[in-house]
Amino acid sequence: MKNLVVLSGAGMSAESGISTFRDAGGLWDQYPVEQVATPEGYARNPELVIKFYNERRKQLLEVEPNEGHRGVAALEKDFNVTVVTQNIDDLHERAGSTHVIHLHGELMKMCSSRDPYNPHYIRTLTPDTIETRATDKAGDGSPLRPFIVWFGEAVPQIEVAIDYAERADIFVIIGTSLNVYPAAGLLHYVPREAEVYLIDPKPVDAHSSRPIHVIQKGASEGVKELRELLLRK
C-alpha cells in the first residue's frame, strides 16, 4: 500500500461550521491572538483564556465532520493514511481517521502548565466535562491549561510529521494557506517523485517549483474529486 499523507488546515473544518482564525470575521478579529493564544496572555488573564477555550469546545460539540473528513477517512481502505493537522478539533477522528498527528494541540485535552507534554497529566475531556476553570489543577499541582501549542511555543510533533512526509508517496494539502510555519515547510520534505495535490477554493502559494495538482474546490468536493483521481489509477 502506498503512503498517503494529508496536511489539513482550517479550511478542512470550515464546512462543518468551525470558525476559522485568519479569515475576515474570524476568531482573531474577535479575540486578539496575544490575549488568548500566547503563554503571556495566559499568565496575564487565565480566566479569559479558559473561557475562550470553553467556548471553542461548546462549538465543537455542536458540529459534525463533513464529507471532506469522511472522504479522507475512507482513503484508509486503499492507502496507509497519516493525517497531519493544524486544527485543534477532533473532527478527523470522529470521521474515522485512525492516525492523526495534531501539530497545534487538541481542544478536548487539558494538561499541566508546568509540564505540558507529560502524559501522566494530560486529561481528555468529555462532553460532560468540557467546562474547566482557571482554578483547576493538574496532577502535579500546577494550573490545568489547554493542551494547545500557543504562539511562541515549540511544536513538538513537527519532527514526527517530517518523518511521515519524507516517506510519502502521495502528499495532499487541504484547506491551509501554507503561511503558518513549521507546518507550511512540510512540503519541502516530501520526496521529489511523490505526487502532490492541493485542495482549496482559493489560490494558494505553495512556495514550491515542483508540479502540484490543484483542485480548486472546498474540502468536501475536493476530497471527492481526489478520491476519484487516485482510485482511477
PDB file of C-alpha atoms in Angstrom:
ATOM      1  CA  MET A   1       0.000   0.000   0.000  1.00  0.00           C
ATOM      2  CA  LYS A   2       1.198   3.484  -0.799  1.00  0.00           C
ATOM      3  CA  ASN A   3       1.821   6.010   1.958  1.00  0.00           C
ATOM      4  CA  LEU A   4      -0.597   8.930   1.706  1.00  0.00           C
ATOM      5  CA  VAL A   5      -0.030  11.947   3.954  1.00  0.00           C
ATOM      6  CA  VAL A   6      -2.662  14.660   4.368  1.00  0.00           C
ATOM      7  CA  LEU A   7      -1.790  18.115   5.704  1.00  0.00           C
ATOM      8  CA  SER A   8      -5.039  19.792   6.753  1.00  0.00           C
ATOM      9  CA  GLY A   9      -5.754  23.318   7.932  1.00  0.00           C
ATOM     10  CA  ALA A  10      -8.690  25.485   8.954  1.00  0.00           C
ATOM     11  CA  GLY A  11     -10.390  25.170   5.548  1.00  0.00           C
ATOM     12  CA  MET A  12     -10.827  21.439   6.236  1.00  0.00           C
ATOM     13  CA  SER A  13     -13.228  22.144   9.115  1.00  0.00           C
ATOM     14  CA  ALA A  14     -14.793  25.366   7.825  1.00  0.00           C
ATOM     15  CA  GLU A  15     -17.608  23.464   6.064  1.00  0.00           C
ATOM     16  CA  SER A  16     -18.507  21.883   9.397  1.00  0.00           C
ATOM     17  CA  GLY A  17     -19.085  25.347  10.849  1.00  0.00           C
ATOM     18  CA  ILE A  18     -15.863  25.723  12.813  1.00  0.00           C
ATOM     19  CA  SER A  19     -14.813  29.382  12.858  1.00  0.00           C
ATOM     20  CA  THR A  20     -11.544  29.963  11.059  1.00  0.00           C
ATOM     21  CA  PHE A  21      -8.976  32.133  12.777  1.00  0.00           C
ATOM     22  CA  ARG A  22      -7.373  34.108   9.978  1.00  0.00           C
ATOM     23  CA  ASP A  23     -10.167  34.961   7.544  1.00  0.00           C
ATOM     24  CA  ALA A  24     -12.067  38.230   7.794  1.00  0.00           C
ATOM     25  CA  GLY A  25     -14.550  37.940  10.640  1.00  0.00           C
ATOM     26  CA  GLY A  26     -12.554  35.023  12.055  1.00  0.00           C
ATOM     27  CA  LEU A  27     -11.688  34.455  15.678  1.00  0.00           C
ATOM     28  CA  TRP A  28      -8.584  36.638  15.622  1.00  0.00           C
ATOM     29  CA  ASP A  29     -10.795  39.608  14.696  1.00  0.00           C
ATOM     30  CA  GLN A  30     -12.869  38.974  17.831  1.00  0.00           C
ATOM     31  CA  TYR A  31     -10.073  37.952  20.207  1.00  0.00           C
ATOM     32  CA  PRO A  32      -6.587  39.424  19.813  1.00  0.00           C
ATOM     33  CA  VAL A  33      -4.233  36.493  19.425  1.00  0.00           C
ATOM     34  CA  GLU A  34      -1.876  37.779  22.114  1.00  0.00           C
ATOM     35  CA  GLN A  35      -4.709  37.632  24.663  1.00  0.00           C
ATOM     36  CA  VAL A  36      -5.862  34.036  24.167  1.00  0.00           C
ATOM     37  CA  ALA A  37      -3.144  32.154  22.287  1.00  0.00           C
ATOM     38  CA  THR A  38       0.168  33.056  23.909  1.00  0.00           C
ATOM     39  CA  PRO A  39       1.797  31.965  27.187  1.00  0.00           C
ATOM     40  CA  GLU A  40       1.949  35.641  28.157  1.00  0.00           C
ATOM     41  CA  GLY A  41      -1.793  36.099  27.620  1.00  0.00           C
ATOM     42  CA  TYR A  42      -2.496  33.056  29.776  1.00  0.00           C
ATOM     43  CA  ALA A  43      -0.214  34.298  32.544  1.00  0.00           C
ATOM     44  CA  ARG A  44      -1.865  37.725  32.422  1.00  0.00           C
ATOM     45  CA  ASN A  45      -5.502  36.619  32.352  1.00  0.00           C
ATOM     46  CA  PRO A  46      -6.043  32.861  32.783  1.00  0.00           C
ATOM     47  CA  GLU A  47      -9.813  33.334  33.286  1.00  0.00           C
ATOM     48  CA  LEU A  48     -10.213  34.894  29.808  1.00  0.00           C
ATOM     49  CA  VAL A  49      -8.132  32.143  28.179  1.00  0.00           C
ATOM     50  CA  ILE A  50     -10.034  29.332  29.914  1.00  0.00           C
ATOM     51  CA  LYS A  51     -13.360  30.953  28.920  1.00  0.00           C
ATOM     52  CA  PHE A  52     -12.201  31.242  25.293  1.00  0.00           C
ATOM     53  CA  TYR A  53     -11.371  27.523  25.055  1.00  0.00           C
ATOM     54  CA  ASN A  54     -14.527  26.505  26.925  1.00  0.00           C
ATOM     55  CA  GLU A  55     -16.466  28.355  24.195  1.00  0.00           C
ATOM     56  CA  ARG A  56     -14.467  26.630  21.440  1.00  0.00           C
ATOM     57  CA  ARG A  57     -15.283  23.209  22.932  1.00  0.00           C
ATOM     58  CA  LYS A  58     -19.004  24.033  23.158  1.00  0.00           C
ATOM     59  CA  GLN A  59     -18.931  24.993  19.488  1.00  0.00           C
ATOM     60  CA  LEU A  60     -17.079  21.788  18.612  1.00  0.00           C
ATOM     61  CA  LEU A  61     -19.781  19.632  20.232  1.00  0.00           C
ATOM     62  CA  GLU A  62     -22.405  21.302  18.037  1.00  0.00           C
ATOM     63  CA  VAL A  63     -20.776  20.409  14.719  1.00  0.00           C
ATOM     64  CA  GLU A  64     -20.157  17.207  12.786  1.00  0.00           C
ATOM     65  CA  PRO A  65     -17.399  16.027  10.444  1.00  0.00           C
ATOM     66  CA  ASN A  66     -18.084  16.987   6.836  1.00  0.00           C
ATOM     67  CA  GLU A  67     -17.768  14.875   3.691  1.00  0.00           C
ATOM     68  CA  GLY A  68     -14.157  16.004   3.362  1.00  0.00           C
ATOM     69  CA  HIS A  69     -13.263  14.482   6.736  1.00  0.00           C
ATOM     70  CA  ARG A  70     -15.183  11.319   5.866  1.00  0.00           C
ATOM     71  CA  GLY A  71     -13.535  11.103   2.452  1.00  0.00           C
ATOM     72  CA  VAL A  72     -10.075  11.310   3.999  1.00  0.00           C
ATOM     73  CA  ALA A  73     -11.005   8.557   6.461  1.00  0.00           C
ATOM     74  CA  ALA A  74     -12.307   6.394   3.595  1.00  0.00           C
ATOM     75  CA  LEU A  75      -8.913   6.581   1.863  1.00  0.00           C
ATOM     76  CA  GLU A  76      -7.610   4.223   4.563  1.00  0.00           C
ATOM     77  CA  LYS A  77      -9.222   1.351   2.616  1.00  0.00           C
ATOM     78  CA  ASP A  78      -6.656   1.792  -0.172  1.00  0.00           C
ATOM     79  CA  PHE A  79      -3.688   3.652   1.346  1.00  0.00           C
ATOM     80  CA  ASN A  80      -1.604   3.940   4.507  1.00  0.00           C
ATOM     81  CA  VAL A  81      -3.034   7.310   5.544  1.00  0.00           C
ATOM     82  CA  THR A  82      -1.463   9.697   8.024  1.00  0.00           C
ATOM     83  CA  VAL A  83      -3.287  12.950   8.730  1.00  0.00           C
ATOM     84  CA  VAL A  84      -1.118  15.833   9.901  1.00  0.00           C
ATOM     85  CA  THR A  85      -3.465  18.582  11.011  1.00  0.00           C
ATOM     86  CA  GLN A  86      -3.008  22.163  12.102  1.00  0.00           C
ATOM     87  CA  ASN A  87      -6.539  22.010  13.526  1.00  0.00           C
ATOM     88  CA  ILE A  88      -7.210  21.511  17.219  1.00  0.00           C
ATOM     89  CA  ASP A  89     -10.651  19.941  16.693  1.00  0.00           C
ATOM     90  CA  ASP A  90     -11.311  16.184  16.722  1.00  0.00           C
ATOM     91  CA  LEU A  91     -13.338  16.009  13.502  1.00  0.00           C
ATOM     92  CA  HIS A  92     -10.811  13.820  11.650  1.00  0.00           C
ATOM     93  CA  GLU A  93     -11.029  11.245  14.453  1.00  0.00           C
ATOM     94  CA  ARG A  94     -14.812  11.442  14.629  1.00  0.00           C
ATOM     95  CA  ALA A  95     -14.970  10.836  10.861  1.00  0.00           C
ATOM     96  CA  GLY A  96     -12.968   7.626  11.295  1.00  0.00           C
ATOM     97  CA  SER A  97      -9.333   8.568  10.632  1.00  0.00           C
ATOM     98  CA  THR A  98      -7.163   6.316  12.792  1.00  0.00           C
ATOM     99  CA  HIS A  99      -3.762   8.020  12.558  1.00  0.00           C
ATOM    100  CA  VAL A 100      -3.903  11.775  13.235  1.00  0.00           C
ATOM    101  CA  ILE A 101      -0.946  13.953  14.253  1.00  0.00           C
ATOM    102  CA  HIS A 102      -2.068  17.231  15.848  1.00  0.00           C
ATOM    103  CA  LEU A 103       0.651  19.833  15.329  1.00  0.00           C
ATOM    104  CA  HIS A 104      -1.046  22.571  17.321  1.00  0.00           C
ATOM    105  CA  GLY A 105      -2.562  20.553  20.158  1.00  0.00           C
ATOM    106  CA  GLU A 106      -6.030  19.202  20.900  1.00  0.00           C
ATOM    107  CA  LEU A 107      -9.004  21.202  22.074  1.00  0.00           C
ATOM    108  CA  MET A 108     -10.551  18.321  24.019  1.00  0.00           C
ATOM    109  CA  LYS A 109      -7.455  17.892  26.199  1.00  0.00           C
ATOM    110  CA  MET A 110      -6.007  19.781  29.160  1.00  0.00           C
ATOM    111  CA  CYS A 111      -2.516  19.484  30.570  1.00  0.00           C
ATOM    112  CA  SER A 112      -0.100  20.610  33.238  1.00  0.00           C
ATOM    113  CA  SER A 113       1.098  24.192  32.812  1.00  0.00           C
ATOM    114  CA  ARG A 114       4.443  23.168  34.301  1.00  0.00           C
ATOM    115  CA  ASP A 115       4.985  20.031  32.194  1.00  0.00           C
ATOM    116  CA  PRO A 116       2.531  20.155  29.248  1.00  0.00           C
ATOM    117  CA  TYR A 117       3.686  17.006  27.446  1.00  0.00           C
ATOM    118  CA  ASN A 118       3.889  14.709  30.448  1.00  0.00           C
ATOM    119  CA  PRO A 119       1.271  12.050  29.554  1.00  0.00           C
ATOM    120  CA  HIS A 120       0.508  11.448  33.239  1.00  0.00           C
ATOM    121  CA  TYR A 121      -1.020  14.920  33.486  1.00  0.00           C
ATOM    122  CA  ILE A 122      -2.859  15.133  30.148  1.00  0.00           C
ATOM    123  CA  ARG A 123      -6.591  14.910  30.717  1.00  0.00           C
ATOM    124  CA  THR A 124      -9.086  14.156  27.945  1.00  0.00           C
ATOM    125  CA  LEU A 125     -12.368  15.992  28.453  1.00  0.00           C
ATOM    126  CA  THR A 126     -15.783  14.510  27.722  1.00  0.00           C
ATOM    127  CA  PRO A 127     -18.983  16.288  26.659  1.00  0.00           C
ATOM    128  CA  ASP A 128     -19.933  16.338  30.348  1.00  0.00           C
ATOM    129  CA  THR A 129     -16.661  17.925  31.456  1.00  0.00           C
ATOM    130  CA  ILE A 130     -15.887  20.458  28.727  1.00  0.00           C
ATOM    131  CA  GLU A 131     -16.115  23.459  31.044  1.00  0.00           C
ATOM    132  CA  THR A 132     -12.937  23.933  33.046  1.00  0.00           C
ATOM    133  CA  ARG A 133     -11.986  26.684  35.495  1.00  0.00           C
ATOM    134  CA  ALA A 134      -8.828  28.696  35.930  1.00  0.00           C
ATOM    135  CA  THR A 135      -8.557  27.264  39.459  1.00  0.00           C
ATOM    136  CA  ASP A 136      -8.457  23.621  38.247  1.00  0.00           C
ATOM    137  CA  LYS A 137      -5.184  21.840  38.952  1.00  0.00           C
ATOM    138  CA  ALA A 138      -3.247  19.187  37.061  1.00  0.00           C
ATOM    139  CA  GLY A 139      -1.930  16.060  38.772  1.00  0.00           C
ATOM    140  CA  ASP A 140       1.361  17.807  39.575  1.00  0.00           C
ATOM    141  CA  GLY A 141      -0.409  20.642  41.347  1.00  0.00           C
ATOM    142  CA  SER A 142       0.160  23.244  38.619  1.00  0.00           C
ATOM    143  CA  PRO A 143      -2.772  25.060  36.935  1.00  0.00           C
ATOM    144  CA  LEU A 144      -4.562  22.928  34.341  1.00  0.00           C
ATOM    145  CA  ARG A 145      -4.105  24.631  30.956  1.00  0.00           C
ATOM    146  CA  PRO A 146      -5.437  23.908  27.462  1.00  0.00           C
ATOM    147  CA  PHE A 147      -3.362  21.320  25.578  1.00  0.00           C
ATOM    148  CA  ILE A 148      -2.692  23.829  22.802  1.00  0.00           C
ATOM    149  CA  VAL A 149       0.551  24.906  21.172  1.00  0.00           C
ATOM    150  CA  TRP A 150       0.403  28.676  21.578  1.00  0.00           C
ATOM    151  CA  PHE A 151       2.247  31.259  19.524  1.00  0.00           C
ATOM    152  CA  GLY A 152       5.853  31.423  20.634  1.00  0.00           C
ATOM    153  CA  GLU A 153       5.883  27.797  21.824  1.00  0.00           C
ATOM    154  CA  ALA A 154       7.735  24.906  20.203  1.00  0.00           C
ATOM    155  CA  VAL A 155       5.827  22.422  18.008  1.00  0.00           C
ATOM    156  CA  PRO A 156       6.967  19.038  19.385  1.00  0.00           C
ATOM    157  CA  GLN A 157       5.077  16.933  16.839  1.00  0.00           C
ATOM    158  CA  ILE A 158       6.744  18.544  13.810  1.00  0.00           C
ATOM    159  CA  GLU A 159       9.612  16.020  13.844  1.00  0.00           C
ATOM    160  CA  VAL A 160       7.099  13.143  13.754  1.00  0.00           C
ATOM    161  CA  ALA A 161       5.264  14.843  10.875  1.00  0.00           C
ATOM    162  CA  ILE A 162       8.526  15.357   8.952  1.00  0.00           C
ATOM    163  CA  ASP A 163       9.299  11.649   9.295  1.00  0.00           C
ATOM    164  CA  TYR A 164       5.986  10.752   7.618  1.00  0.00           C
ATOM    165  CA  ALA A 165       6.361  13.466   4.950  1.00  0.00           C
ATOM    166  CA  GLU A 166       9.753  12.048   3.978  1.00  0.00           C
ATOM    167  CA  ARG A 167       8.150   8.644   3.320  1.00  0.00           C
ATOM    168  CA  ALA A 168       5.088   9.907   1.441  1.00  0.00           C
ATOM    169  CA  ASP A 169       4.188   8.514  -1.959  1.00  0.00           C
ATOM    170  CA  ILE A 170       1.247  10.920  -2.148  1.00  0.00           C
ATOM    171  CA  PHE A 171       1.044  14.231  -0.270  1.00  0.00           C
ATOM    172  CA  VAL A 172      -2.288  16.075  -0.065  1.00  0.00           C
ATOM    173  CA  ILE A 173      -2.704  19.639   1.216  1.00  0.00           C
ATOM    174  CA  ILE A 174      -6.258  20.595   2.210  1.00  0.00           C
ATOM    175  CA  GLY A 175      -7.567  23.952   3.384  1.00  0.00           C
ATOM    176  CA  THR A 176      -4.371  25.619   4.557  1.00  0.00           C
ATOM    177  CA  SER A 177      -2.815  28.884   3.418  1.00  0.00           C
ATOM    178  CA  LEU A 178       0.687  27.419   3.844  1.00  0.00           C
ATOM    179  CA  ASN A 179       1.641  30.586   5.713  1.00  0.00           C
ATOM    180  CA  VAL A 180       1.995  29.054   9.187  1.00  0.00           C
ATOM    181  CA  TYR A 181       5.353  27.531   9.944  1.00  0.00           C
ATOM    182  CA  PRO A 182       6.679  24.996  10.683  1.00  0.00           C
ATOM    183  CA  ALA A 183       3.688  23.155   9.140  1.00  0.00           C
ATOM    184  CA  ALA A 184       3.996  25.050   5.857  1.00  0.00           C
ATOM    185  CA  GLY A 185       7.537  23.710   5.447  1.00  0.00           C
ATOM    186  CA  LEU A 186       6.464  20.043   5.388  1.00  0.00           C
ATOM    187  CA  LEU A 187       6.148  20.056   1.603  1.00  0.00           C
ATOM    188  CA  HIS A 188       9.933  20.598   1.372  1.00  0.00           C
ATOM    189  CA  TYR A 189      10.493  17.163   2.954  1.00  0.00           C
ATOM    190  CA  VAL A 190       8.259  15.277   0.512  1.00  0.00           C
ATOM    191  CA  PRO A 191      10.243  13.155  -1.997  1.00  0.00           C
ATOM    192  CA  ARG A 192      10.526  14.678  -5.475  1.00  0.00           C
ATOM    193  CA  GLU A 193       8.909  11.611  -7.057  1.00  0.00           C
ATOM    194  CA  ALA A 194       5.821  11.797  -4.801  1.00  0.00           C
ATOM    195  CA  GLU A 195       2.530  13.066  -6.200  1.00  0.00           C
ATOM    196  CA  VAL A 196       1.303  16.307  -4.602  1.00  0.00           C
ATOM    197  CA  TYR A 197      -2.309  17.509  -4.571  1.00  0.00           C
ATOM    198  CA  LEU A 198      -3.600  20.826  -3.216  1.00  0.00           C
ATOM    199  CA  ILE A 199      -7.307  21.260  -2.401  1.00  0.00           C
ATOM    200  CA  ASP A 200      -8.527  24.791  -1.683  1.00  0.00           C
ATOM    201  CA  PRO A 201     -11.239  27.014  -3.166  1.00  0.00           C
ATOM    202  CA  LYS A 202      -8.841  29.988  -3.108  1.00  0.00           C
ATOM    203  CA  PRO A 203      -5.450  30.306  -4.816  1.00  0.00           C
ATOM    204  CA  VAL A 204      -2.611  29.147  -2.537  1.00  0.00           C
ATOM    205  CA  ASP A 205       1.082  29.879  -2.994  1.00  0.00           C
ATOM    206  CA  ALA A 206       2.813  26.594  -2.187  1.00  0.00           C
ATOM    207  CA  HIS A 207       6.268  28.259  -2.254  1.00  0.00           C
ATOM    208  CA  SER A 208       7.467  25.374  -4.404  1.00  0.00           C
ATOM    209  CA  SER A 209       8.532  24.841  -8.019  1.00  0.00           C
ATOM    210  CA  ARG A 210       7.516  21.183  -8.024  1.00  0.00           C
ATOM    211  CA  PRO A 211       4.460  20.008 -10.002  1.00  0.00           C
ATOM    212  CA  ILE A 212       1.271  20.247  -7.919  1.00  0.00           C
ATOM    213  CA  HIS A 213      -2.160  19.038  -8.989  1.00  0.00           C
ATOM    214  CA  VAL A 214      -4.507  21.826  -7.843  1.00  0.00           C
ATOM    215  CA  ILE A 215      -8.173  21.057  -7.116  1.00  0.00           C
ATOM    216  CA  GLN A 216      -9.766  24.461  -6.631  1.00  0.00           C
ATOM    217  CA  LYS A 217     -12.723  23.341  -4.546  1.00  0.00           C
ATOM    218  CA  GLY A 218     -13.790  23.209  -0.897  1.00  0.00           C
ATOM    219  CA  ALA A 219     -12.830  20.262   1.277  1.00  0.00           C
ATOM    220  CA  SER A 220     -15.882  18.055   0.628  1.00  0.00           C
ATOM    221  CA  GLU A 221     -15.994  18.431  -3.154  1.00  0.00           C
ATOM    222  CA  GLY A 222     -12.223  18.494  -3.407  1.00  0.00           C
ATOM    223  CA  VAL A 223     -11.672  15.260  -1.478  1.00  0.00           C
ATOM    224  CA  LYS A 224     -14.377  13.575  -3.556  1.00  0.00           C
ATOM    225  CA  GLU A 225     -12.513  14.556  -6.750  1.00  0.00           C
ATOM    226  CA  LEU A 226      -9.193  13.472  -5.207  1.00  0.00           C
ATOM    227  CA  ARG A 227     -10.545  10.020  -4.384  1.00  0.00           C
ATOM    228  CA  GLU A 228     -11.853   9.606  -7.923  1.00  0.00           C
ATOM    229  CA  LEU A 229      -8.459  10.590  -9.357  1.00  0.00           C
ATOM    230  CA  LEU A 230      -6.485   8.290  -7.043  1.00  0.00           C
ATOM    231  CA  LEU A 231      -8.731   5.270  -7.385  1.00  0.00           C
ATOM    232  CA  ARG A 232      -8.763   5.597 -11.175  1.00  0.00           C
ATOM    233  CA  LYS A 233      -5.006   4.973 -11.332  1.00  0.00           C
TER     234      LYS A 233
END
